[in-house]
Amino acid sequence: MAELDMTRIPEHIGIILDGNGRWAKKRHMPRMYGHRHGAFTLRDIAKYADSIGVKYMTVYCFSTENWKRPSDEVGYLMKAPSQFFKKFFKQLVTDTNIRYEVIGRKDRIPAILSDTLNNAVESTKDHTGMVLTLCIDYGSYDEITTVVKEIASLAKEDKIKVDDITPELITNHLFTKDYPKLDLLIRTSGECRLSNFLLWQAAYSELYFTDTLFPDFNPDELKKALIDFQSRDRRFGGLSK
């Protein structure tokens, strides 16, 4: 395997955490077993990414469409983060310099999860390491619809003109408006689609698909993705230099 060039680490990585259920099924265990192990994987790769200089990692934890899943699985996913943070709070918060953020709808998740997420954000607000953003009850359609409504309201109130609506204005109203451009988007488990994740942000990001199920996506697997990223010729619509 080629060596990782530490001078060309992507600034912002997005990851679709896929394959937890299939990982558990292969082991004749319930899907929740896979989600639990996926949480440990996320902890490990976040620490690794922070250690090598990644500035932002945005991860797809629960989509606006995931409410369609079986009620017992949804119930587990709404409770598990609270239990995980409570048990591993020192490892996740005190012993790292990672700063947590959360994006997505806030009106449908239970109070116990909301309180846990708010606590993680508040407890790490002064951290200066990588920003780990958990996308929970998030979907790009919902995000972009929210942006359109906000901009339409500004136009209705005569605060902007129609000609003021530019890609830059839209970007500045996204949930990720304070983040750098998305450099690399990773999806695990062999699925090759974006599934309503960071659709606007991914316009010129590099895409990396791997058959590895997320619980097995350890720091070495992330390193492979980063080495592959560094082999790409990023032209952004132009020609190679």
PDB file of C-alpha atoms in Angstrom:
ATOM      1  CA  MET A   1       0.000   0.000   0.000  1.00  0.00           C
ATOM      2  CA  ALA A   2       1.248   3.479  -0.864  1.00  0.00           C
ATOM      3  CA  GLU A   3       2.215   5.858   1.890  1.00  0.00           C
ATOM      4  CA  LEU A   4      -0.138   8.571   3.075  1.00  0.00           C
ATOM      5  CA  ASP A   5       1.059  12.060   2.134  1.00  0.00           C
ATOM      6  CA  MET A   6       0.594  14.066   5.321  1.00  0.00           C
ATOM      7  CA  THR A   7       0.782  17.325   3.357  1.00  0.00           C
ATOM      8  CA  ARG A   8      -2.339  16.481   1.327  1.00  0.00           C
ATOM      9  CA  ILE A   9      -4.862  15.432   3.955  1.00  0.00           C
ATOM     10  CA  PRO A  10      -8.428  16.381   2.936  1.00  0.00           C
ATOM     11  CA  GLU A  11      -9.878  19.128   5.078  1.00  0.00           C
ATOM     12  CA  HIS A  12     -13.478  17.862   5.118  1.00  0.00           C
ATOM     13  CA  ILE A  13     -14.609  14.227   4.872  1.00  0.00           C
ATOM     14  CA  GLY A  14     -18.177  12.938   4.771  1.00  0.00           C
ATOM     15  CA  ILE A  15     -19.010   9.301   5.571  1.00  0.00           C
ATOM     16  CA  ILE A  16     -22.199   7.311   5.009  1.00  0.00           C
ATOM     17  CA  LEU A  17     -22.047   4.748   7.823  1.00  0.00           C
ATOM     18  CA  ASP A  18     -23.578   1.776   6.048  1.00  0.00           C
ATOM     19  CA  GLY A  19     -23.595  -1.963   6.680  1.00  0.00           C
ATOM     20  CA  ASN A  20     -24.089  -2.289  10.433  1.00  0.00           C
ATOM     21  CA  GLY A  21     -27.136  -4.518  10.050  1.00  0.00           C
ATOM     22  CA  ARG A  22     -25.547  -6.787   7.447  1.00  0.00           C
ATOM     23  CA  TRP A  23     -22.414  -7.069   9.591  1.00  0.00           C
ATOM     24  CA  ALA A  24     -24.542  -8.311  12.478  1.00  0.00           C
ATOM     25  CA  LYS A  25     -26.571 -10.665  10.273  1.00  0.00           C
ATOM     26  CA  LYS A  26     -23.376 -12.344   9.048  1.00  0.00           C
ATOM     27  CA  ARG A  27     -22.693 -13.138  12.690  1.00  0.00           C
ATOM     28  CA  HIS A  28     -26.274 -14.353  13.331  1.00  0.00           C
ATOM     29  CA  MET A  29     -26.858 -11.434  15.675  1.00  0.00           C
ATOM     30  CA  PRO A  30     -29.618  -8.789  15.777  1.00  0.00           C
ATOM     31  CA  ARG A  31     -29.112  -5.603  13.765  1.00  0.00           C
ATOM     32  CA  MET A  32     -28.653  -3.608  16.970  1.00  0.00           C
ATOM     33  CA  TYR A  33     -25.451  -5.564  17.634  1.00  0.00           C
ATOM     34  CA  GLY A  34     -24.042  -4.119  14.424  1.00  0.00           C
ATOM     35  CA  HIS A  35     -25.057  -0.586  15.329  1.00  0.00           C
ATOM     36  CA  ARG A  36     -23.275  -0.929  18.669  1.00  0.00           C
ATOM     37  CA  HIS A  37     -20.061  -2.042  17.024  1.00  0.00           C
ATOM     38  CA  GLY A  38     -20.462   0.723  14.458  1.00  0.00           C
ATOM     39  CA  ALA A  39     -20.365   3.249  17.296  1.00  0.00           C
ATOM     40  CA  PHE A  40     -16.970   1.922  18.398  1.00  0.00           C
ATOM     41  CA  THR A  41     -15.746   2.116  14.801  1.00  0.00           C
ATOM     42  CA  LEU A  42     -16.827   5.742  14.537  1.00  0.00           C
ATOM     43  CA  ARG A  43     -14.987   6.525  17.762  1.00  0.00           C
ATOM     44  CA  ASP A  44     -11.795   4.919  16.450  1.00  0.00           C
ATOM     45  CA  ILE A  45     -11.763   6.484  12.992  1.00  0.00           C
ATOM     46  CA  ALA A  46     -12.655   9.922  14.395  1.00  0.00           C
ATOM     47  CA  LYS A  47      -9.648   9.773  16.723  1.00  0.00           C
ATOM     48  CA  TYR A  48      -7.422   8.669  13.844  1.00  0.00           C
ATOM     49  CA  ALA A  49      -8.719  11.385  11.509  1.00  0.00           C
ATOM     50  CA  ASP A  50      -8.168  14.013  14.185  1.00  0.00           C
ATOM     51  CA  SER A  51      -4.629  12.756  14.789  1.00  0.00           C
ATOM     52  CA  ILE A  52      -3.598  13.134  11.136  1.00  0.00           C
ATOM     53  CA  GLY A  53      -5.046  16.607  10.668  1.00  0.00           C
ATOM     54  CA  VAL A  54      -8.532  16.182   9.181  1.00  0.00           C
ATOM     55  CA  LYS A  55     -10.408  19.339  10.174  1.00  0.00           C
ATOM     56  CA  TYR A  56     -14.016  18.256   9.619  1.00  0.00           C
ATOM     57  CA  MET A  57     -15.707  14.870   9.510  1.00  0.00           C
ATOM     58  CA  THR A  58     -19.450  14.804   8.807  1.00  0.00           C
ATOM     59  CA  VAL A  59     -21.160  11.433   9.299  1.00  0.00           C
ATOM     60  CA  TYR A  60     -24.606  10.153   8.294  1.00  0.00           C
ATOM     61  CA  CYS A  61     -25.975   8.522  11.430  1.00  0.00           C
ATOM     62  CA  PHE A  62     -29.762   8.596  10.906  1.00  0.00           C
ATOM     63  CA  SER A  63     -31.573   9.879   7.830  1.00  0.00           C
ATOM     64  CA  THR A  64     -34.985  11.454   7.443  1.00  0.00           C
ATOM     65  CA  GLU A  65     -35.992   8.211   5.705  1.00  0.00           C
ATOM     66  CA  ASN A  66     -34.730   5.884   8.458  1.00  0.00           C
ATOM     67  CA  TRP A  67     -37.958   6.357  10.402  1.00  0.00           C
ATOM     68  CA  LYS A  68     -39.400   3.745   8.022  1.00  0.00           C
ATOM     69  CA  ARG A  69     -37.272   1.024   9.634  1.00  0.00           C
ATOM     70  CA  PRO A  70     -38.723  -1.442  12.183  1.00  0.00           C
ATOM     71  CA  SER A  71     -39.813   0.291  15.370  1.00  0.00           C
ATOM     72  CA  ASP A  72     -37.481  -1.716  17.601  1.00  0.00           C
ATOM     73  CA  GLU A  73     -34.464  -0.699  15.510  1.00  0.00           C
ATOM     74  CA  VAL A  74     -35.516   2.964  15.436  1.00  0.00           C
ATOM     75  CA  GLY A  75     -36.094   2.836  19.189  1.00  0.00           C
ATOM     76  CA  TYR A  76     -32.626   1.442  19.731  1.00  0.00           C
ATOM     77  CA  LEU A  77     -31.015   4.081  17.507  1.00  0.00           C
ATOM     78  CA  MET A  78     -32.781   6.812  19.481  1.00  0.00           C
ATOM     79  CA  LYS A  79     -31.534   5.441  22.822  1.00  0.00           C
ATOM     80  CA  ALA A  80     -28.106   3.989  22.003  1.00  0.00           C
ATOM     81  CA  PRO A  81     -26.183   7.277  21.586  1.00  0.00           C
ATOM     82  CA  SER A  82     -27.230   8.384  25.079  1.00  0.00           C
ATOM     83  CA  GLN A  83     -26.051   5.102  26.583  1.00  0.00           C
ATOM     84  CA  PHE A  84     -22.830   5.177  24.556  1.00  0.00           C
ATOM     85  CA  PHE A  85     -21.934   8.745  25.509  1.00  0.00           C
ATOM     86  CA  LYS A  86     -22.768   8.092  29.156  1.00  0.00           C
ATOM     87  CA  LYS A  87     -20.528   5.005  29.296  1.00  0.00           C
ATOM     88  CA  PHE A  88     -17.652   6.403  27.250  1.00  0.00           C
ATOM     89  CA  PHE A  89     -17.945  10.107  28.002  1.00  0.00           C
ATOM     90  CA  LYS A  90     -14.332  10.387  29.166  1.00  0.00           C
ATOM     91  CA  GLN A  91     -12.962   8.655  26.057  1.00  0.00           C
ATOM     92  CA  LEU A  92     -15.211  10.593  23.695  1.00  0.00           C
ATOM     93  CA  VAL A  93     -15.101  14.045  25.246  1.00  0.00           C
ATOM     94  CA  THR A  94     -12.596  14.560  28.052  1.00  0.00           C
ATOM     95  CA  ASP A  95      -9.676  12.640  26.563  1.00  0.00           C
ATOM     96  CA  THR A  96      -9.916  14.098  23.045  1.00  0.00           C
ATOM     97  CA  ASN A  97      -9.815  17.543  21.491  1.00  0.00           C
ATOM     98  CA  ILE A  98     -12.629  16.692  19.056  1.00  0.00           C
ATOM     99  CA  ARG A  99     -15.507  19.166  18.876  1.00  0.00           C
ATOM    100  CA  TYR A 100     -18.998  17.770  18.312  1.00  0.00           C
ATOM    101  CA  GLU A 101     -21.719  19.347  16.223  1.00  0.00           C
ATOM    102  CA  VAL A 102     -25.137  18.021  15.184  1.00  0.00           C
ATOM    103  CA  ILE A 103     -27.208  18.839  12.104  1.00  0.00           C
ATOM    104  CA  GLY A 104     -30.663  17.666  11.069  1.00  0.00           C
ATOM    105  CA  ARG A 105     -34.211  18.120  12.234  1.00  0.00           C
ATOM    106  CA  LYS A 106     -34.651  18.711  15.942  1.00  0.00           C
ATOM    107  CA  ASP A 107     -38.414  18.282  16.287  1.00  0.00           C
ATOM    108  CA  ARG A 108     -38.744  14.491  15.969  1.00  0.00           C
ATOM    109  CA  ILE A 109     -35.961  13.028  18.099  1.00  0.00           C
ATOM    110  CA  PRO A 110     -36.716  12.130  21.743  1.00  0.00           C
ATOM    111  CA  ALA A 111     -35.667  14.431  24.564  1.00  0.00           C
ATOM    112  CA  ILE A 112     -33.115  11.982  25.983  1.00  0.00           C
ATOM    113  CA  LEU A 113     -31.230  11.929  22.673  1.00  0.00           C
ATOM    114  CA  SER A 114     -31.557  15.671  22.211  1.00  0.00           C
ATOM    115  CA  ASP A 115     -30.173  16.290  25.713  1.00  0.00           C
ATOM    116  CA  THR A 116     -27.252  13.915  25.082  1.00  0.00           C
ATOM    117  CA  LEU A 117     -26.342  15.590  21.803  1.00  0.00           C
ATOM    118  CA  ASN A 118     -26.637  19.073  23.281  1.00  0.00           C
ATOM    119  CA  ASN A 119     -24.389  18.016  26.167  1.00  0.00           C
ATOM    120  CA  ALA A 120     -21.760  16.676  23.760  1.00  0.00           C
ATOM    121  CA  VAL A 121     -21.836  19.915  21.767  1.00  0.00           C
ATOM    122  CA  GLU A 122     -21.712  22.127  24.857  1.00  0.00           C
ATOM    123  CA  SER A 123     -18.977  20.098  26.565  1.00  0.00           C
ATOM    124  CA  THR A 124     -16.675  20.342  23.547  1.00  0.00           C
ATOM    125  CA  LYS A 125     -17.430  23.851  22.308  1.00  0.00           C
ATOM    126  CA  ASP A 126     -13.957  25.066  23.290  1.00  0.00           C
ATOM    127  CA  HIS A 127     -12.120  22.092  21.751  1.00  0.00           C
ATOM    128  CA  THR A 128      -9.816  23.012  18.899  1.00  0.00           C
ATOM    129  CA  GLY A 129      -9.437  19.646  17.177  1.00  0.00           C
ATOM    130  CA  MET A 130     -11.468  18.093  14.376  1.00  0.00           C
ATOM    131  CA  VAL A 131     -15.160  18.968  14.147  1.00  0.00           C
ATOM    132  CA  LEU A 132     -17.163  15.727  14.174  1.00  0.00           C
ATOM    133  CA  THR A 133     -20.671  16.458  12.915  1.00  0.00           C
ATOM    134  CA  LEU A 134     -23.359  13.870  13.580  1.00  0.00           C
ATOM    135  CA  CYS A 135     -26.167  14.042  11.004  1.00  0.00           C
ATOM    136  CA  ILE A 136     -29.273  12.807  12.810  1.00  0.00           C
ATOM    137  CA  ASP A 137     -32.741  12.958  11.224  1.00  0.00           C
ATOM    138  CA  TYR A 138     -30.928  14.612   8.335  1.00  0.00           C
ATOM    139  CA  GLY A 139     -31.654  14.547   4.612  1.00  0.00           C
ATOM    140  CA  SER A 140     -30.451  16.798   1.821  1.00  0.00           C
ATOM    141  CA  TYR A 141     -33.954  17.265   0.434  1.00  0.00           C
ATOM    142  CA  ASP A 142     -35.045  18.544   3.842  1.00  0.00           C
ATOM    143  CA  GLU A 143     -31.954  20.758   4.122  1.00  0.00           C
ATOM    144  CA  ILE A 144     -32.347  22.272   0.664  1.00  0.00           C
ATOM    145  CA  THR A 145     -36.101  22.778   1.178  1.00  0.00           C
ATOM    146  CA  THR A 146     -35.303  24.666   4.388  1.00  0.00           C
ATOM    147  CA  VAL A 147     -32.792  26.826   2.506  1.00  0.00           C
ATOM    148  CA  VAL A 148     -35.313  27.614  -0.242  1.00  0.00           C
ATOM    149  CA  LYS A 149     -37.902  28.678   2.345  1.00  0.00           C
ATOM    150  CA  GLU A 150     -35.384  30.915   4.127  1.00  0.00           C
ATOM    151  CA  ILE A 151     -34.316  32.612   0.903  1.00  0.00           C
ATOM    152  CA  ALA A 152     -37.925  32.947  -0.281  1.00  0.00           C
ATOM    153  CA  SER A 153     -38.769  34.664   3.017  1.00  0.00           C
ATOM    154  CA  LEU A 154     -35.878  37.094   2.540  1.00  0.00           C
ATOM    155  CA  ALA A 155     -37.125  37.901  -0.958  1.00  0.00           C
ATOM    156  CA  LYS A 156     -40.699  38.305   0.274  1.00  0.00           C
ATOM    157  CA  GLU A 157     -39.483  40.756   2.907  1.00  0.00           C
ATOM    158  CA  ASP A 158     -37.549  42.666   0.197  1.00  0.00           C
ATOM    159  CA  LYS A 159     -34.255  41.933   1.961  1.00  0.00           C
ATOM    160  CA  ILE A 160     -32.835  40.414  -1.229  1.00  0.00           C
ATOM    161  CA  LYS A 161     -33.662  40.560  -4.920  1.00  0.00           C
ATOM    162  CA  VAL A 162     -34.083  37.511  -7.149  1.00  0.00           C
ATOM    163  CA  ASP A 163     -30.792  38.346  -8.867  1.00  0.00           C
ATOM    164  CA  ASP A 164     -29.082  38.102  -5.472  1.00  0.00           C
ATOM    165  CA  ILE A 165     -29.761  34.357  -5.372  1.00  0.00           C
ATOM    166  CA  THR A 166     -26.489  32.706  -6.283  1.00  0.00           C
ATOM    167  CA  PRO A 167     -24.815  29.383  -5.502  1.00  0.00           C
ATOM    168  CA  GLU A 168     -22.809  31.244  -2.862  1.00  0.00           C
ATOM    169  CA  LEU A 169     -25.980  32.557  -1.199  1.00  0.00           C
ATOM    170  CA  ILE A 170     -27.482  29.069  -1.138  1.00  0.00           C
ATOM    171  CA  THR A 171     -24.268  27.621   0.295  1.00  0.00           C
ATOM    172  CA  ASN A 172     -24.314  30.255   3.020  1.00  0.00           C
ATOM    173  CA  HIS A 173     -27.746  29.059   4.154  1.00  0.00           C
ATOM    174  CA  LEU A 174     -26.958  25.350   4.317  1.00  0.00           C
ATOM    175  CA  PHE A 175     -26.681  23.536   7.645  1.00  0.00           C
ATOM    176  CA  THR A 176     -22.947  23.284   6.851  1.00  0.00           C
ATOM    177  CA  LYS A 177     -22.548  26.970   6.007  1.00  0.00           C
ATOM    178  CA  ASP A 178     -19.608  27.368   8.389  1.00  0.00           C
ATOM    179  CA  TYR A 179     -17.745  24.335   7.027  1.00  0.00           C
ATOM    180  CA  PRO A 180     -15.168  24.143   4.219  1.00  0.00           C
ATOM    181  CA  LYS A 181     -16.101  22.431   0.969  1.00  0.00           C
ATOM    182  CA  LEU A 182     -16.532  18.669   1.123  1.00  0.00           C
ATOM    183  CA  ASP A 183     -13.365  17.073  -0.250  1.00  0.00           C
ATOM    184  CA  LEU A 184     -14.128  13.373   0.065  1.00  0.00           C
ATOM    185  CA  LEU A 185     -17.342  11.408   0.512  1.00  0.00           C
ATOM    186  CA  ILE A 186     -17.016   7.778   1.625  1.00  0.00           C
ATOM    187  CA  ARG A 187     -19.696   5.108   1.627  1.00  0.00           C
ATOM    188  CA  THR A 188     -19.128   1.719   3.171  1.00  0.00           C
ATOM    189  CA  SER A 189     -20.824  -1.668   2.535  1.00  0.00           C
ATOM    190  CA  GLY A 190     -20.670  -1.794  -1.271  1.00  0.00           C
ATOM    191  CA  GLU A 191     -23.623   0.480  -1.994  1.00  0.00           C
ATOM    192  CA  CYS A 192     -22.824   3.075  -4.668  1.00  0.00           C
ATOM    193  CA  ARG A 193     -25.295   5.885  -4.104  1.00  0.00           C
ATOM    194  CA  LEU A 194     -25.503   9.068  -2.023  1.00  0.00           C
ATOM    195  CA  SER A 195     -28.877   8.353  -0.394  1.00  0.00           C
ATOM    196  CA  ASN A 196     -29.867  11.982   0.121  1.00  0.00           C
ATOM    197  CA  PHE A 197     -26.638  12.875   1.956  1.00  0.00           C
ATOM    198  CA  LEU A 198     -24.884  16.230   1.418  1.00  0.00           C
ATOM    199  CA  LEU A 199     -26.108  16.420  -2.185  1.00  0.00           C
ATOM    200  CA  TRP A 200     -25.262  20.102  -2.668  1.00  0.00           C
ATOM    201  CA  GLN A 201     -21.990  19.814  -0.756  1.00  0.00           C
ATOM    202  CA  ALA A 202     -20.876  16.743  -2.733  1.00  0.00           C
ATOM    203  CA  ALA A 203     -21.039  18.472  -6.136  1.00  0.00           C
ATOM    204  CA  TYR A 204     -17.247  18.404  -6.564  1.00  0.00           C
ATOM    205  CA  SER A 205     -16.177  16.050  -3.800  1.00  0.00           C
ATOM    206  CA  GLU A 206     -14.321  12.856  -4.608  1.00  0.00           C
ATOM    207  CA  LEU A 207     -16.440   9.714  -4.074  1.00  0.00           C
ATOM    208  CA  TYR A 208     -15.036   6.558  -2.525  1.00  0.00           C
ATOM    209  CA  PHE A 209     -17.069   3.353  -2.288  1.00  0.00           C
ATOM    210  CA  THR A 210     -15.837   0.299  -0.420  1.00  0.00           C
ATOM    211  CA  ASP A 211     -17.322  -3.161   0.141  1.00  0.00           C
ATOM    212  CA  THR A 212     -16.161  -3.046   3.767  1.00  0.00           C
ATOM    213  CA  LEU A 213     -19.100  -3.048   6.179  1.00  0.00           C
ATOM    214  CA  PHE A 214     -18.932  -0.102   8.518  1.00  0.00           C
ATOM    215  CA  PRO A 215     -18.089  -1.975  11.768  1.00  0.00           C
ATOM    216  CA  ASP A 216     -14.956  -3.238   9.965  1.00  0.00           C
ATOM    217  CA  PHE A 217     -14.047   0.209   8.599  1.00  0.00           C
ATOM    218  CA  ASN A 218     -11.105   0.724  10.932  1.00  0.00           C
ATOM    219  CA  PRO A 219      -8.366   3.401  10.719  1.00  0.00           C
ATOM    220  CA  ASP A 220      -6.440   1.291   8.193  1.00  0.00           C
ATOM    221  CA  GLU A 221      -9.497   1.267   5.914  1.00  0.00           C
ATOM    222  CA  LEU A 222      -9.835   5.025   6.283  1.00  0.00           C
ATOM    223  CA  LYS A 223      -6.154   5.371   5.412  1.00  0.00           C
ATOM    224  CA  LYS A 224      -6.800   3.398   2.191  1.00  0.00           C
ATOM    225  CA  ALA A 225      -9.572   5.833   1.289  1.00  0.00           C
ATOM    226  CA  LEU A 226      -7.288   8.805   1.937  1.00  0.00           C
ATOM    227  CA  ILE A 227      -4.483   7.336  -0.188  1.00  0.00           C
ATOM    228  CA  ASP A 228      -6.981   6.762  -2.997  1.00  0.00           C
ATOM    229  CA  PHE A 229      -8.172  10.366  -2.615  1.00  0.00           C
ATOM    230  CA  GLN A 230      -4.595  11.593  -2.951  1.00  0.00           C
ATOM    231  CA  SER A 231      -4.276   9.728  -6.263  1.00  0.00           C
ATOM    232  CA  ARG A 232      -7.150  11.655  -7.836  1.00  0.00           C
ATOM    233  CA  ASP A 233      -6.695  14.498 -10.329  1.00  0.00           C
ATOM    234  CA  ARG A 234      -9.103  17.126  -9.006  1.00  0.00           C
ATOM    235  CA  ARG A 235      -9.929  19.450 -11.900  1.00  0.00           C
ATOM    236  CA  PHE A 236     -13.238  21.023 -10.749  1.00  0.00           C
ATOM    237  CA  GLY A 237     -14.443  21.215 -14.342  1.00  0.00           C
ATOM    238  CA  GLY A 238     -11.146  22.514 -15.698  1.00  0.00           C
ATOM    239  CA  LEU A 239      -8.153  20.788 -17.259  1.00  0.00           C
ATOM    240  CA  SER A 240      -5.194  19.133 -15.604  1.00  0.00           C
ATOM    241  CA  LYS A 241      -2.267  21.423 -14.911  1.00  0.00           C
TER     242      LYS A 241
END
